[in-house]
mmCIF file of C-alpha atoms and ligand atoms in Angstrom:
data_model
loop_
_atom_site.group_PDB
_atom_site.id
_atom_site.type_symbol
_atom_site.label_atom_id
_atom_site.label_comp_id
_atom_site.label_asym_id
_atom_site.label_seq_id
_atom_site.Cartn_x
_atom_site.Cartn_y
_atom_site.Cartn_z
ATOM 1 C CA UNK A 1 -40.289 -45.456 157.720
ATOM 2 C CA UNK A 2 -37.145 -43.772 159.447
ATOM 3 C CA UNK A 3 -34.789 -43.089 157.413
ATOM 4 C CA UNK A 4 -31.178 -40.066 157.627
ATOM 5 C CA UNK A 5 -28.500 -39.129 155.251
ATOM 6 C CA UNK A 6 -25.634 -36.618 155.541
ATOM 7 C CA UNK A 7 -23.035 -35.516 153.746
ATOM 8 C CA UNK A 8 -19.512 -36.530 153.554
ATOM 9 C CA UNK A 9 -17.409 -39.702 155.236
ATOM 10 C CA UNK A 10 -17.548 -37.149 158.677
ATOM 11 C CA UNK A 11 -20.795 -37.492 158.847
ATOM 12 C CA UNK A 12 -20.596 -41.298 159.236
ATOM 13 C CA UNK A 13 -20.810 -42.272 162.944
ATOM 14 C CA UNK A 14 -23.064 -39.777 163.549
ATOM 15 C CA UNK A 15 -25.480 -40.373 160.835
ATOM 16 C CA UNK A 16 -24.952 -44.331 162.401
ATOM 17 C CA UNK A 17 -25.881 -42.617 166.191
ATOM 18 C CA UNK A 18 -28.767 -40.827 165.319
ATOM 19 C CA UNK A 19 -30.250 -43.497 162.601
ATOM 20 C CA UNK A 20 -30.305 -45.375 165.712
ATOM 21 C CA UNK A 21 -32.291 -43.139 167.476
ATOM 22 C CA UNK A 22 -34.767 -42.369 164.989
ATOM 23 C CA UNK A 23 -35.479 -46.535 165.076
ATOM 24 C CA UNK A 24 -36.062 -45.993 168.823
ATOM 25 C CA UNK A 25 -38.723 -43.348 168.309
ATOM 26 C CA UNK A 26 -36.402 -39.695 168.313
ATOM 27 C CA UNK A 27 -37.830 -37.117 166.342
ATOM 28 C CA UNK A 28 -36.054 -35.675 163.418
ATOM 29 C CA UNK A 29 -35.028 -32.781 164.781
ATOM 30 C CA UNK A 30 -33.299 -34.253 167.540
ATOM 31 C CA UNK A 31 -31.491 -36.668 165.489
ATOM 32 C CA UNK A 32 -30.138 -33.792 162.871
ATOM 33 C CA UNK A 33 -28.754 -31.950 165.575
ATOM 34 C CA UNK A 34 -27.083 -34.469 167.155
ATOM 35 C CA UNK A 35 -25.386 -35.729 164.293
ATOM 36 C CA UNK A 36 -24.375 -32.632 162.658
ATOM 37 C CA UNK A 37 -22.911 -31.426 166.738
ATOM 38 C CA UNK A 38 -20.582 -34.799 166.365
ATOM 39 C CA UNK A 39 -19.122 -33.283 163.294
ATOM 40 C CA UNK A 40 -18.706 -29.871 164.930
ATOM 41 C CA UNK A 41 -16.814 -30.864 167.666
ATOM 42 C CA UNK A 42 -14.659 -32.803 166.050
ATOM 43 C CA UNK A 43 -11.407 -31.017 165.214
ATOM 44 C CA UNK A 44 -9.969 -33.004 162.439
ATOM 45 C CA UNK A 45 -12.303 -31.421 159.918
ATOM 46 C CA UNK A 46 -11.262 -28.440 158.664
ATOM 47 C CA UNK A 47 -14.392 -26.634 157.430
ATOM 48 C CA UNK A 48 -17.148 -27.418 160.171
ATOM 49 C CA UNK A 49 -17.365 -26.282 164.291
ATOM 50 C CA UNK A 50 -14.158 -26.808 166.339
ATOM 51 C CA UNK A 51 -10.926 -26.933 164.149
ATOM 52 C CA UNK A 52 -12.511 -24.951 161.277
ATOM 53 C CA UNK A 53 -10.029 -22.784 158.943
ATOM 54 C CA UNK A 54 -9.931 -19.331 159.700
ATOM 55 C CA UNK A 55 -10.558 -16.228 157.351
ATOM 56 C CA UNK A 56 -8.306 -13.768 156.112
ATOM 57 C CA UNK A 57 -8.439 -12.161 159.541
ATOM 58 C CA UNK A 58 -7.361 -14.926 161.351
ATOM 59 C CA UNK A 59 -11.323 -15.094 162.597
ATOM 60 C CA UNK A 60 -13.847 -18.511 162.803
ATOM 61 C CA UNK A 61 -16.681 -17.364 161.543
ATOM 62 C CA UNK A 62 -19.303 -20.299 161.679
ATOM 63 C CA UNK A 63 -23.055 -20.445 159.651
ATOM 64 C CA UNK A 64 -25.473 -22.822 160.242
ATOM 65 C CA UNK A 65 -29.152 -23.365 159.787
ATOM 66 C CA UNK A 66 -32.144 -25.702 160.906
ATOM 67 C CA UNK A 67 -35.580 -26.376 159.328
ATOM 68 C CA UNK A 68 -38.572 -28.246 160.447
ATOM 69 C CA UNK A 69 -40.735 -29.643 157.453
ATOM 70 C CA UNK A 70 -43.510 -29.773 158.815
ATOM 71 C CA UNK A 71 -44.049 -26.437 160.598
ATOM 72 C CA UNK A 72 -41.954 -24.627 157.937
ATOM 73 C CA UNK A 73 -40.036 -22.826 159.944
ATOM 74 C CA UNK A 74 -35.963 -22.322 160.043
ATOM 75 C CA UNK A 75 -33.214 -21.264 162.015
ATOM 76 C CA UNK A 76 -30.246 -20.304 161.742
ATOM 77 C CA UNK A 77 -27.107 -18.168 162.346
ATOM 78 C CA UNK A 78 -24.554 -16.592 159.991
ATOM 79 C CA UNK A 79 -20.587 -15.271 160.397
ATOM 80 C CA UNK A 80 -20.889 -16.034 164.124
ATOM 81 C CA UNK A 81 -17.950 -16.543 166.459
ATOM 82 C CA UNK A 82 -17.367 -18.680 169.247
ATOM 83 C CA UNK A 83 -20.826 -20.593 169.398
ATOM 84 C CA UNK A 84 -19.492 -24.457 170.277
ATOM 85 C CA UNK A 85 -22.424 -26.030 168.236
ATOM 86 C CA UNK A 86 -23.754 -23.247 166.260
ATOM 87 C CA UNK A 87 -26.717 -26.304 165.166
ATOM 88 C CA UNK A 88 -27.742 -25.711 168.623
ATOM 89 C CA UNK A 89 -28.412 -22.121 168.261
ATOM 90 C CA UNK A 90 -30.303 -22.139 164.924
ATOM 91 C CA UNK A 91 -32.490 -25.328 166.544
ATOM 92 C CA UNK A 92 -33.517 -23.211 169.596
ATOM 93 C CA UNK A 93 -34.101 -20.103 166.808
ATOM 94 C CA UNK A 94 -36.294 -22.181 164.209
ATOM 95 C CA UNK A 95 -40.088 -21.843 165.440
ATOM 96 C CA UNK A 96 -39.823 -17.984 165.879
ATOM 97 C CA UNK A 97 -41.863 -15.743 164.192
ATOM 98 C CA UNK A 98 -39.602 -13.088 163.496
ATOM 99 C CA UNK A 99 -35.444 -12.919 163.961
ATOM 100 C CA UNK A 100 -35.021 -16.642 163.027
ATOM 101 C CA UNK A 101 -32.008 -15.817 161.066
ATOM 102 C CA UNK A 102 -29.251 -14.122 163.348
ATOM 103 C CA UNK A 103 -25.948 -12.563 162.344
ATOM 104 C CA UNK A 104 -22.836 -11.852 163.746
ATOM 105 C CA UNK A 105 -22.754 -10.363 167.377
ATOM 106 C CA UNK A 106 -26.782 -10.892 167.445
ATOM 107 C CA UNK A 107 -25.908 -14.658 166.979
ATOM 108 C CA UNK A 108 -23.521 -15.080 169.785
ATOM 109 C CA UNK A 109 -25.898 -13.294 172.280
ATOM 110 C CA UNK A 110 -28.314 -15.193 171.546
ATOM 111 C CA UNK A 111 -26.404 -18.338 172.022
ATOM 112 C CA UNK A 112 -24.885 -16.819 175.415
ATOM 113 C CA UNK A 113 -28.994 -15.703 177.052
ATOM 114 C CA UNK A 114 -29.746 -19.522 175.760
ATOM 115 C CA UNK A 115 -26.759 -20.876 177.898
ATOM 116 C CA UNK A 116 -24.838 -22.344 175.069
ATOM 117 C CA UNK A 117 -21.199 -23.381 175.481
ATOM 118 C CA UNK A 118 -19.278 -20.807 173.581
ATOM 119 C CA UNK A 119 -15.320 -21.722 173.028
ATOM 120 C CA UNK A 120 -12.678 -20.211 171.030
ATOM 121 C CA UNK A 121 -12.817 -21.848 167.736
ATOM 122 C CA UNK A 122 -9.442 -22.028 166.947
ATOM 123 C CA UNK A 123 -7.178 -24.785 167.254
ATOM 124 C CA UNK A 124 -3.397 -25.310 167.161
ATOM 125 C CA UNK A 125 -3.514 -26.657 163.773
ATOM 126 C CA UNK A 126 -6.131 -24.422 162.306
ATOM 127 C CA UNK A 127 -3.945 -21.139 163.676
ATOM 128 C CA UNK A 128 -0.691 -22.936 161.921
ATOM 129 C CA UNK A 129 -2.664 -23.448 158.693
ATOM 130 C CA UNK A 130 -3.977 -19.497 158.536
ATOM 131 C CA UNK A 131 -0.251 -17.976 159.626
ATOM 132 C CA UNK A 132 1.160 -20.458 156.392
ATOM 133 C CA UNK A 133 -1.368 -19.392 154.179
ATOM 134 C CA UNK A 134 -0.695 -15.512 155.285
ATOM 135 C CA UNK A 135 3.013 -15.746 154.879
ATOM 136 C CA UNK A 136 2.489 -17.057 151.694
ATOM 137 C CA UNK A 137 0.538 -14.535 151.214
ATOM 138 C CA UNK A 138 -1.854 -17.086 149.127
ATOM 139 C CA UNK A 139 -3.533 -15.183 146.130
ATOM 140 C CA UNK A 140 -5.702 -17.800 144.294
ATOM 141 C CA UNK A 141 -8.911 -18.514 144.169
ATOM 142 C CA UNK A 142 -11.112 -19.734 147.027
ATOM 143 C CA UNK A 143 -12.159 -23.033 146.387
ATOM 144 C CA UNK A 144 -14.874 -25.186 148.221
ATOM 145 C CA UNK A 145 -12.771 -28.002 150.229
ATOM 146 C CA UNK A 146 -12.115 -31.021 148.664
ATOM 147 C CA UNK A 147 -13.595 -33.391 150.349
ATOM 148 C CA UNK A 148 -15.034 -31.889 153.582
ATOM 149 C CA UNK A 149 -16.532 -28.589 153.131
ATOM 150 C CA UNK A 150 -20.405 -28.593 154.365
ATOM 151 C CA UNK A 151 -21.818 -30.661 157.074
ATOM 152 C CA UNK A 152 -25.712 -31.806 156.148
ATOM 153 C CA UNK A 153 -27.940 -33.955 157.293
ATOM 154 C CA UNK A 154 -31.848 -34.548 156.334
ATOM 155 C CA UNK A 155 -34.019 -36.959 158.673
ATOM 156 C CA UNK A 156 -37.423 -38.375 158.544
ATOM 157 C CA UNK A 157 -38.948 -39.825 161.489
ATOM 158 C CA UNK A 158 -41.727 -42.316 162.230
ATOM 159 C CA UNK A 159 -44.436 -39.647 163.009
ATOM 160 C CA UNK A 160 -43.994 -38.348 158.925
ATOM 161 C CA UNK A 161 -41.732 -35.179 160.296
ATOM 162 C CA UNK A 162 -39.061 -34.514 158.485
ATOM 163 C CA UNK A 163 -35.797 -31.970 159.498
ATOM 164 C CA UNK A 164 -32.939 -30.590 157.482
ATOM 165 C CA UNK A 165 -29.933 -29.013 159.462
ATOM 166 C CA UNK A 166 -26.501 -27.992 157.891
ATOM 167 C CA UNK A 167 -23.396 -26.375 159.308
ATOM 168 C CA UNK A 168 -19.938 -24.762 158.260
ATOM 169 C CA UNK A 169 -17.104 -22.520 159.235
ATOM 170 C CA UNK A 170 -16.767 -21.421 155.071
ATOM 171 C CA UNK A 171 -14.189 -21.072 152.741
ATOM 172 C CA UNK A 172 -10.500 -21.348 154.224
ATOM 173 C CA UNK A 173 -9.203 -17.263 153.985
ATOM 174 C CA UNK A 174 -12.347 -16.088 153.198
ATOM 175 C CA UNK A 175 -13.179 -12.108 153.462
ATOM 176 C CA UNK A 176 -14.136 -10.830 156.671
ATOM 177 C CA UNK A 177 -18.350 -10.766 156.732
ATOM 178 C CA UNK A 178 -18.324 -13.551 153.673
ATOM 179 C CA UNK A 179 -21.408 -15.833 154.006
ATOM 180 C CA UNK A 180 -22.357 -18.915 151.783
ATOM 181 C CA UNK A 181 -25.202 -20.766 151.172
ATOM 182 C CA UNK A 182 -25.427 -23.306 154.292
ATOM 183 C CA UNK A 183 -27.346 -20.721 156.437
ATOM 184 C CA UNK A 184 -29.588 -19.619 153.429
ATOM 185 C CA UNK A 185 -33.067 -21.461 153.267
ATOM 186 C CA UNK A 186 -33.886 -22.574 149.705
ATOM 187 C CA UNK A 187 -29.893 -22.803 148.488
ATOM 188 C CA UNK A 188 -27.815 -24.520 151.503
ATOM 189 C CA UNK A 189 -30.871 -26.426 152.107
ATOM 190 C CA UNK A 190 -35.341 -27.057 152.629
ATOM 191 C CA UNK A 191 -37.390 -29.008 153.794
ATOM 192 C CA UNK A 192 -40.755 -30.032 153.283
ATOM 193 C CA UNK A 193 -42.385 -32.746 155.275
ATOM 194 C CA UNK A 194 -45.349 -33.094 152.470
ATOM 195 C CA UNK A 195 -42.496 -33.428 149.680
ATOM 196 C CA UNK A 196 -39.099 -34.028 151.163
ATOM 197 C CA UNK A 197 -36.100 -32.070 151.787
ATOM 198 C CA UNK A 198 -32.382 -31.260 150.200
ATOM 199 C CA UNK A 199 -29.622 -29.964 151.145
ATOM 200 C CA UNK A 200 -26.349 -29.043 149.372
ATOM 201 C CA UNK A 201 -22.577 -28.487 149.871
ATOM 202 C CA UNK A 202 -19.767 -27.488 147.627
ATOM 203 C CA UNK A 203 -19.213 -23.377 146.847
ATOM 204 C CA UNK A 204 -21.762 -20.918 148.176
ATOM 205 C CA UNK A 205 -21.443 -18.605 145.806
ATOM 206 C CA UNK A 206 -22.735 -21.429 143.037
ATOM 207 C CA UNK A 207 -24.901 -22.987 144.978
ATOM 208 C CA UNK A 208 -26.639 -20.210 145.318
ATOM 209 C CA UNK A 209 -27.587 -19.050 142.138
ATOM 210 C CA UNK A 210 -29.059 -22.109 141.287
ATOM 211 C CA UNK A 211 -31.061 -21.912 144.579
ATOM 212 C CA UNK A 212 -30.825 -25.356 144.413
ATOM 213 C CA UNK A 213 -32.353 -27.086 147.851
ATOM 214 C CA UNK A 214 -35.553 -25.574 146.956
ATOM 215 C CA UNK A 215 -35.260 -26.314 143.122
ATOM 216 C CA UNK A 216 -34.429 -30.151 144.303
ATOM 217 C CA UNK A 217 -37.737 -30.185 146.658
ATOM 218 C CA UNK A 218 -39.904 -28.719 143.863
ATOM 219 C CA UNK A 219 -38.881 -31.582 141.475
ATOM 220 C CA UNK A 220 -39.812 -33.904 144.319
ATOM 221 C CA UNK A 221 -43.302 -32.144 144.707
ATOM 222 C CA UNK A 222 -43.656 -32.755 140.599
ATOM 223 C CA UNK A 223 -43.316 -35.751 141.210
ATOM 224 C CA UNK A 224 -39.709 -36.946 140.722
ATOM 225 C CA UNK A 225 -37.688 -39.389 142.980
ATOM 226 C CA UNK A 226 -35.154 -37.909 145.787
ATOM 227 C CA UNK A 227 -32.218 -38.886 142.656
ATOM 228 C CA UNK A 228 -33.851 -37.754 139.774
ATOM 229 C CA UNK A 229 -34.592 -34.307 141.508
ATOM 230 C CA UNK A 230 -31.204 -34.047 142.592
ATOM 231 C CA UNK A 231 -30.061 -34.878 139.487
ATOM 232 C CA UNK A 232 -31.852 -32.673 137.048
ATOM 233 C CA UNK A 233 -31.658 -29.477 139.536
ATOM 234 C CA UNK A 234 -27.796 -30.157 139.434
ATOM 235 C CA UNK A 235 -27.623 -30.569 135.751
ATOM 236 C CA UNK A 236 -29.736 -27.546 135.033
ATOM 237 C CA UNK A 237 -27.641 -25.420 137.047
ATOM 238 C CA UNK A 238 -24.216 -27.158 135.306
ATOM 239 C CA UNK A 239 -26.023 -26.392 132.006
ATOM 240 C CA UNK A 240 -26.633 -22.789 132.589
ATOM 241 C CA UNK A 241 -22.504 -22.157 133.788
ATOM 242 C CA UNK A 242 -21.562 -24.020 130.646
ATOM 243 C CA UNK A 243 -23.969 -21.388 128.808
ATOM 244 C CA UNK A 244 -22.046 -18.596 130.059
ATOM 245 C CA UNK A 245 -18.447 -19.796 129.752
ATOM 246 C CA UNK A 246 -18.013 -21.028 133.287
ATOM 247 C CA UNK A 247 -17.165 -25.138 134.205
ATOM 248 C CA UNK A 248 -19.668 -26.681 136.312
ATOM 249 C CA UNK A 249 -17.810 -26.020 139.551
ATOM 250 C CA UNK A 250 -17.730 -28.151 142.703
ATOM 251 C CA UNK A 251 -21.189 -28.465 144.337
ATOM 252 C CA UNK A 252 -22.658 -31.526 145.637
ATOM 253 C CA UNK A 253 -26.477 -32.636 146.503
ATOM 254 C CA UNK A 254 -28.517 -34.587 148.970
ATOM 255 C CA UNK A 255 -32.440 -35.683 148.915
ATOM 256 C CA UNK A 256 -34.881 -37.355 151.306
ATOM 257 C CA UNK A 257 -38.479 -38.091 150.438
ATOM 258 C CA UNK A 258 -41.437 -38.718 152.345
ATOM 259 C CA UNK A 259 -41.022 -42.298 151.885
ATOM 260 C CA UNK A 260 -37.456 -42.749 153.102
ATOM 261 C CA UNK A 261 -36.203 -43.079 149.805
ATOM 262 C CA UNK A 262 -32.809 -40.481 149.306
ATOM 263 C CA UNK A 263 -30.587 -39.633 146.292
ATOM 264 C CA UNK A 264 -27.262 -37.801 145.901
ATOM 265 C CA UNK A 265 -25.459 -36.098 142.880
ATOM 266 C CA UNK A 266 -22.374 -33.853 142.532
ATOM 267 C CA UNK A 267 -20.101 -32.435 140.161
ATOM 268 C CA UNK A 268 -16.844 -33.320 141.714
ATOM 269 C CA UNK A 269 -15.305 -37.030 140.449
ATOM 270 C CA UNK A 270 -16.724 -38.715 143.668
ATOM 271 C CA UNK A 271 -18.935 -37.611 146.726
ATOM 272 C CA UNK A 272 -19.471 -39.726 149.486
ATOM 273 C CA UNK A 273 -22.292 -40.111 151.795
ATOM 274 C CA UNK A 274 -23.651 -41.396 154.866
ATOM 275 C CA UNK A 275 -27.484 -42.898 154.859
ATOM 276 C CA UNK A 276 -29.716 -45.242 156.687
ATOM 277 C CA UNK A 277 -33.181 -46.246 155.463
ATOM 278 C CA UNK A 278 -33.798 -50.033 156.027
ATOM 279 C CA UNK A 279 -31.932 -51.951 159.317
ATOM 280 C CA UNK A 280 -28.611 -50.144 159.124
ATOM 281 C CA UNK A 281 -26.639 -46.839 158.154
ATOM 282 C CA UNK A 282 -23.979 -47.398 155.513
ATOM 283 C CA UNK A 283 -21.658 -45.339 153.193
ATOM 284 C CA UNK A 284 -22.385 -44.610 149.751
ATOM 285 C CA UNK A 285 -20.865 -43.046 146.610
ATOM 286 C CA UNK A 286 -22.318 -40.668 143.713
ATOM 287 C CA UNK A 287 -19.848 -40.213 140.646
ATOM 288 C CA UNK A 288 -20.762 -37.675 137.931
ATOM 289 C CA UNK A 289 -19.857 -39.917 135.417
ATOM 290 C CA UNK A 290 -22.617 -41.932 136.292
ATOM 291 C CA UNK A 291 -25.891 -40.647 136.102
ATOM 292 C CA UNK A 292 -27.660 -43.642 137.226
ATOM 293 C CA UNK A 293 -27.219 -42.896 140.782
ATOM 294 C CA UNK A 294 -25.793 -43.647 143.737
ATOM 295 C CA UNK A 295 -23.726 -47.352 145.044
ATOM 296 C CA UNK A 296 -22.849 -48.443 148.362
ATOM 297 C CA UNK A 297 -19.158 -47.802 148.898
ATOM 298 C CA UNK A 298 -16.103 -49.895 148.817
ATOM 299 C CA UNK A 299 -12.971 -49.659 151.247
ATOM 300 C CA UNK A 300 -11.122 -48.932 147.872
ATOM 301 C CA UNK A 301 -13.425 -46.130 146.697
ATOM 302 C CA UNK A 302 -13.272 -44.592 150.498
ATOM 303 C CA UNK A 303 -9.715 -44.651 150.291
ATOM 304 C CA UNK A 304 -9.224 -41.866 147.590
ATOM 305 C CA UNK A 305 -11.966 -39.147 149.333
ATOM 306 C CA UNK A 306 -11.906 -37.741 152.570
HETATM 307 N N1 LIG B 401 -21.011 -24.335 151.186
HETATM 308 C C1 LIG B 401 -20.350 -23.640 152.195
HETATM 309 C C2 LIG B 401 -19.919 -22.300 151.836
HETATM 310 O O1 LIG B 401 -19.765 -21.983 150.668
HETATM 311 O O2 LIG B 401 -19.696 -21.516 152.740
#
């Protein structure tokens, strides 16, 4: 079985690419960081790679991360700046013993001795959006994007391997040196090639409490499916906010097993998804208001999300 899913519509045509490849015998590794690089260089969204929203500073600071289930090692790099496809450096960085997680200037060296492209991340529109939001001088609270936010993508390929690899730029006007959860192994995402692997996207600073990649692999290891896990690790974390006086918050899951079988929750109205397990990659939907799972989507449910 070969099977991929990402998050997001943006991760569409490249979940579509690399499905393809994995039927033609790519590993999983390959295949996550080629679709999650399509989504980085693309400048029309707003939180990922190229065209990503700058911090208070005015600075694109990027984080991503890669894991390999079955050696159990990760990647990644955190508040980095100018790295093209910042996938590519924590890919070349998972499989190290030590200093697998880089920050800051230690991240962009590292991508420079590997021969990385580095480029200024900033574009026209992203450099229009922070000078608005400074002149406004834009107090409220920082909110997870609606509708982009965190590129992920989990692939299993026809060896059994299994790879998880996420990517983001962050919260629009974050603080200088803020990091979230996509570069953090066991809350942005994990993988597991005996069990499966998860990923999340939504606020950082939630996800994280709830550590809730691993939490959605150990369900799968106890023996739940790729939904139910996401499911219940979504709803416990939900349950514990509305314990302490907080609402549920925007934070979104994905899950791949083993067997090719994948599952999706969120807390937000709708969250689509890319995925391709059988002879072709489609778009799906999870709503919270139905636990039941996930359905394939329909131009008219596409055309209200991003
Ligand atoms: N989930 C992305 C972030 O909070 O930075």
């Amino acid at each position: 079985m070969r099977a991929i899913i990402g998050t997001w519509k943006m991760s569409f045509d490249g979940v579509q690419e690399t499905f393809g490849m994995l039927k033609t015998g790519a590993p999983a590794g390959e295949a996550v960081v080629r679709a999650v690089s399509r989504v980085e260089d693309e400048p029309a969204f707003h939180s990922v790679g190229y065209g990503g929203l700058p911090g208070k500073d005015g600075r694109v600071t990027l984080d991503a991360a890669f894991m390999d289930g079955r050696a159990l090692r990760m990647g990644g790099v955190m508040s980095a700046e100018n790295i093209r496809n910042p996938i590519q450096a924590a890919y070349r960085l998972c499989g190290r013993k030590t200093n697998c997680l880089l920050a800051g200037r230690g991240a962009e060296e590292f991508a420079l001795q590997e021969g990385l492209a580095m480029r200024d991340m900033r574009t026209p529109e992203s450099v229009k959006r922070w000078r608005e939001a400074v002149a406004a001088q834009a107090e409220k609270e920082l909110e997870a994007y609606r509708g982009h936010d965190t590129v992920c993508v989990l692939a299993l390929d026809e060896s059994g391997n299994m790879a998880a690899g996420t990517s983001t730029s962050g919260l629009f006007m974050k603080e200088p040196g803020r990091v979230g959860d996509t570069p953090i192994i066991g809350s942005g995402f994990y993988c597991d090639a005996r069990f499966g692997a998860a990923a999340a996207t939504g606020l950082g600073e939630d996800i994280m409490r709830g550590c809730l990649s691993y939490e959605t692999v150990a369900r799968m290891r106890n023996g739940e499916s790729p939904q139910q896990a996401c499911q219940h690790a979504l709803d416990a974390l939900a349950e514990r906010k509305r314990e302490l006086g907080e609402d549920a918050g925007s934070i979104s899951l994905i899950a791949l097993s083993p067997r090719g079988e994948f599952g999706a929750a969120t807390t937000l109205p709708v969250f689509p998804f890319a995925a391709g397990n059988e002879e072709t990659a489609a778009l799906y939907i999870v709503e919270t208001r139905d636990k039941t799972g996930f359905r394939r989507a329909e131009p008219e449910d596409l055309a209200a999300v991003d």
